PDB file of C-alpha atoms in Angstrom:
ATOM      1  CA  MET Z1103     110.584 -66.811 -24.871  1.00  0.00           C
ATOM      2  CA  THR Z1104     113.012 -65.807 -22.341  1.00  0.00           C
ATOM      3  CA  ALA Z1105     115.487 -62.324 -23.942  1.00  0.00           C
ATOM      4  CA  LEU Z1106     119.102 -63.238 -23.477  1.00  0.00           C
ATOM      5  CA  PRO Z1107     120.463 -60.662 -21.199  1.00  0.00           C
ATOM      6  CA  SER Z1108     120.889 -57.186 -22.110  1.00  0.00           C
ATOM      7  CA  GLY Z1109     124.699 -57.498 -19.891  1.00  0.00           C
ATOM      8  CA  LEU Z1110     125.667 -59.597 -22.500  1.00  0.00           C
ATOM      9  CA  PRO Z1111     129.548 -58.604 -24.793  1.00  0.00           C
ATOM     10  CA  ALA Z1112     128.944 -58.234 -28.416  1.00  0.00           C
ATOM     11  CA  PRO Z1113     130.941 -60.285 -29.313  1.00  0.00           C
ATOM     12  CA  ALA Z1114     129.532 -63.633 -27.416  1.00  0.00           C
ATOM     13  CA  ARG Z1115     125.740 -61.869 -28.935  1.00  0.00           C
ATOM     14  CA  ARG Z1116     126.649 -61.961 -32.246  1.00  0.00           C
ATOM     15  CA  ALA Z1117     128.238 -65.670 -31.745  1.00  0.00           C
ATOM     16  CA  LEU Z1118     124.484 -66.586 -30.781  1.00  0.00           C
ATOM     17  CA  GLU Z1119     123.129 -65.539 -33.020  1.00  0.00           C
ATOM     18  CA  ARG Z1120     125.619 -67.293 -35.730  1.00  0.00           C
ATOM     19  CA  ALA Z1121     124.159 -70.259 -33.810  1.00  0.00           C
ATOM     20  CA  GLU Z1122     120.646 -68.789 -34.573  1.00  0.00           C
ATOM     21  CA  LEU Z1123     120.260 -69.266 -30.689  1.00  0.00           C
ATOM     22  CA  GLU Z1124     117.765 -66.611 -29.463  1.00  0.00           C
ATOM     23  CA  SER Z1125     116.306 -67.141 -25.874  1.00  0.00           C
ATOM     24  CA  LEU Z1126     117.446 -68.328 -22.582  1.00  0.00           C
ATOM     25  CA  GLU Z1127     115.978 -71.217 -23.554  1.00  0.00           C
ATOM     26  CA  GLU Z1128     117.088 -72.308 -27.179  1.00  0.00           C
ATOM     27  CA  VAL Z1129     120.760 -71.208 -25.308  1.00  0.00           C
ATOM     28  CA  ALA Z1130     120.208 -73.501 -22.653  1.00  0.00           C
ATOM     29  CA  ALA Z1131     118.929 -76.379 -24.853  1.00  0.00           C
ATOM     30  CA  PHE Z1132     122.344 -75.662 -26.505  1.00  0.00           C
ATOM     31  CA  PRO Z1133     124.928 -78.690 -25.281  1.00  0.00           C
ATOM     32  CA  ARG Z1134     127.179 -76.640 -23.449  1.00  0.00           C
ATOM     33  CA  ALA Z1135     131.305 -77.250 -24.357  1.00  0.00           C
ATOM     34  CA  GLU Z1136     129.670 -76.477 -27.829  1.00  0.00           C
ATOM     35  CA  LEU Z1137     128.554 -72.783 -26.920  1.00  0.00           C
ATOM     36  CA  ALA Z1138     131.087 -72.423 -25.009  1.00  0.00           C
ATOM     37  CA  ALA Z1139     133.599 -73.801 -28.067  1.00  0.00           C
ATOM     38  CA  LEU Z1140     131.734 -70.559 -30.052  1.00  0.00           C
ATOM     39  CA  HIS Z1141     133.941 -67.846 -31.262  1.00  0.00           C
ATOM     40  CA  GLY Z1142     133.448 -64.634 -29.389  1.00  0.00           C
ATOM     41  CA  MET Z1143     132.200 -66.609 -26.910  1.00  0.00           C
ATOM     42  CA  GLY Z1144     134.253 -66.287 -23.553  1.00  0.00           C
ATOM     43  CA  PRO Z1145     134.484 -66.621 -19.804  1.00  0.00           C
ATOM     44  CA  LYS Z1146     132.400 -63.303 -18.879  1.00  0.00           C
ATOM     45  CA  ALA Z1147     129.336 -63.994 -21.741  1.00  0.00           C
ATOM     46  CA  LEU Z1148     129.044 -67.315 -19.934  1.00  0.00           C
ATOM     47  CA  ARG Z1149     129.118 -66.306 -16.285  1.00  0.00           C
ATOM     48  CA  THR Z1150     126.170 -64.324 -17.685  1.00  0.00           C
ATOM     49  CA  LEU Z1151     124.778 -66.502 -19.282  1.00  0.00           C
ATOM     50  CA  ASP Z1152     124.836 -68.899 -16.531  1.00  0.00           C
ATOM     51  CA  GLU Z1153     123.517 -66.105 -14.189  1.00  0.00           C
ATOM     52  CA  ALA Z1154     120.985 -65.746 -16.484  1.00  0.00           C
ATOM     53  CA  LEU Z1155     119.808 -69.175 -16.532  1.00  0.00           C
ATOM     54  CA  ALA Z1156     119.978 -68.828 -13.214  1.00  0.00           C
ATOM     55  CA  ALA Z1157     117.886 -66.140 -12.258  1.00  0.00           C
ATOM     56  CA  ALA Z1158     115.181 -67.229 -15.500  1.00  0.00           C
ATOM     57  CA  GLY Z1159     114.744 -70.936 -13.247  1.00  0.00           C
ATOM     58  CA  LEU Z1160     116.425 -72.987 -16.542  1.00  0.00           C
ATOM     59  CA  ALA Z1161     119.691 -73.739 -14.804  1.00  0.00           C
ATOM     60  CA  GLU Z1162     118.672 -76.773 -12.470  1.00  0.00           C
ATOM     61  CA  ARG Z1163     115.736 -78.317 -14.973  1.00  0.00           C
ATOM     62  CA  LEU Z1164     118.211 -78.394 -18.080  1.00  0.00           C
ATOM     63  CA  GLY Z1165     121.179 -79.928 -15.545  1.00  0.00           C
ATOM     64  CA  ARG Z1166     123.097 -76.472 -15.822  1.00  0.00           C
ATOM     65  CA  ARG Z1167     125.324 -74.828 -12.796  1.00  0.00           C
ATOM     66  CA  VAL Z1168     125.411 -71.423 -11.620  1.00  0.00           C
ATOM     67  CA  ALA Z1169     129.540 -71.593 -10.811  1.00  0.00           C
ATOM     68  CA  PRO Z1170     129.991 -72.014  -6.426  1.00  0.00           C
ATOM     69  CA  GLY Z1171     129.876 -68.353  -5.637  1.00  0.00           C
ATOM     70  CA  LEU Z1172     127.667 -66.877  -8.286  1.00  0.00           C
ATOM     71  CA  THR Z1173     124.122 -65.336  -7.172  1.00  0.00           C
ATOM     72  CA  PRO Z1174     121.923 -64.473 -10.077  1.00  0.00           C
ATOM     73  CA  GLY Z1175     121.974 -60.990 -10.406  1.00  0.00           C
ATOM     74  CA  ARG Z1176     124.514 -59.126  -9.082  1.00  0.00           C
ATOM     75  CA  ARG Z1177     127.670 -58.810 -10.633  1.00  0.00           C
ATOM     76  CA  HIS Z1178     131.359 -60.230 -10.006  1.00  0.00           C
ATOM     77  CA  SER Z1179     134.261 -58.758 -10.338  1.00  0.00           C
ATOM     78  CA  GLN Z1180     137.300 -60.735 -12.567  1.00  0.00           C
ATOM     79  CA  THR Z1181     139.717 -61.742  -9.219  1.00  0.00           C
TER      80      THR Z1181
END
């Protein structure tokens, strides 16, 4: 099992704990709309998870796409 990314904001980490999602594989299998609807899961957390899923090779396999312009492992500023 692949650990959740260390840069995940605390509210999002707590939301994943409440949903009993403890690994990237579990997050990848969780419906995207339900993940986004979790209390504490904001845009930054979703980007962080998308990048971690892509870096772990889980995004494509499970039908997820990294948002255009995002490169796994590289920080992106909000504009």
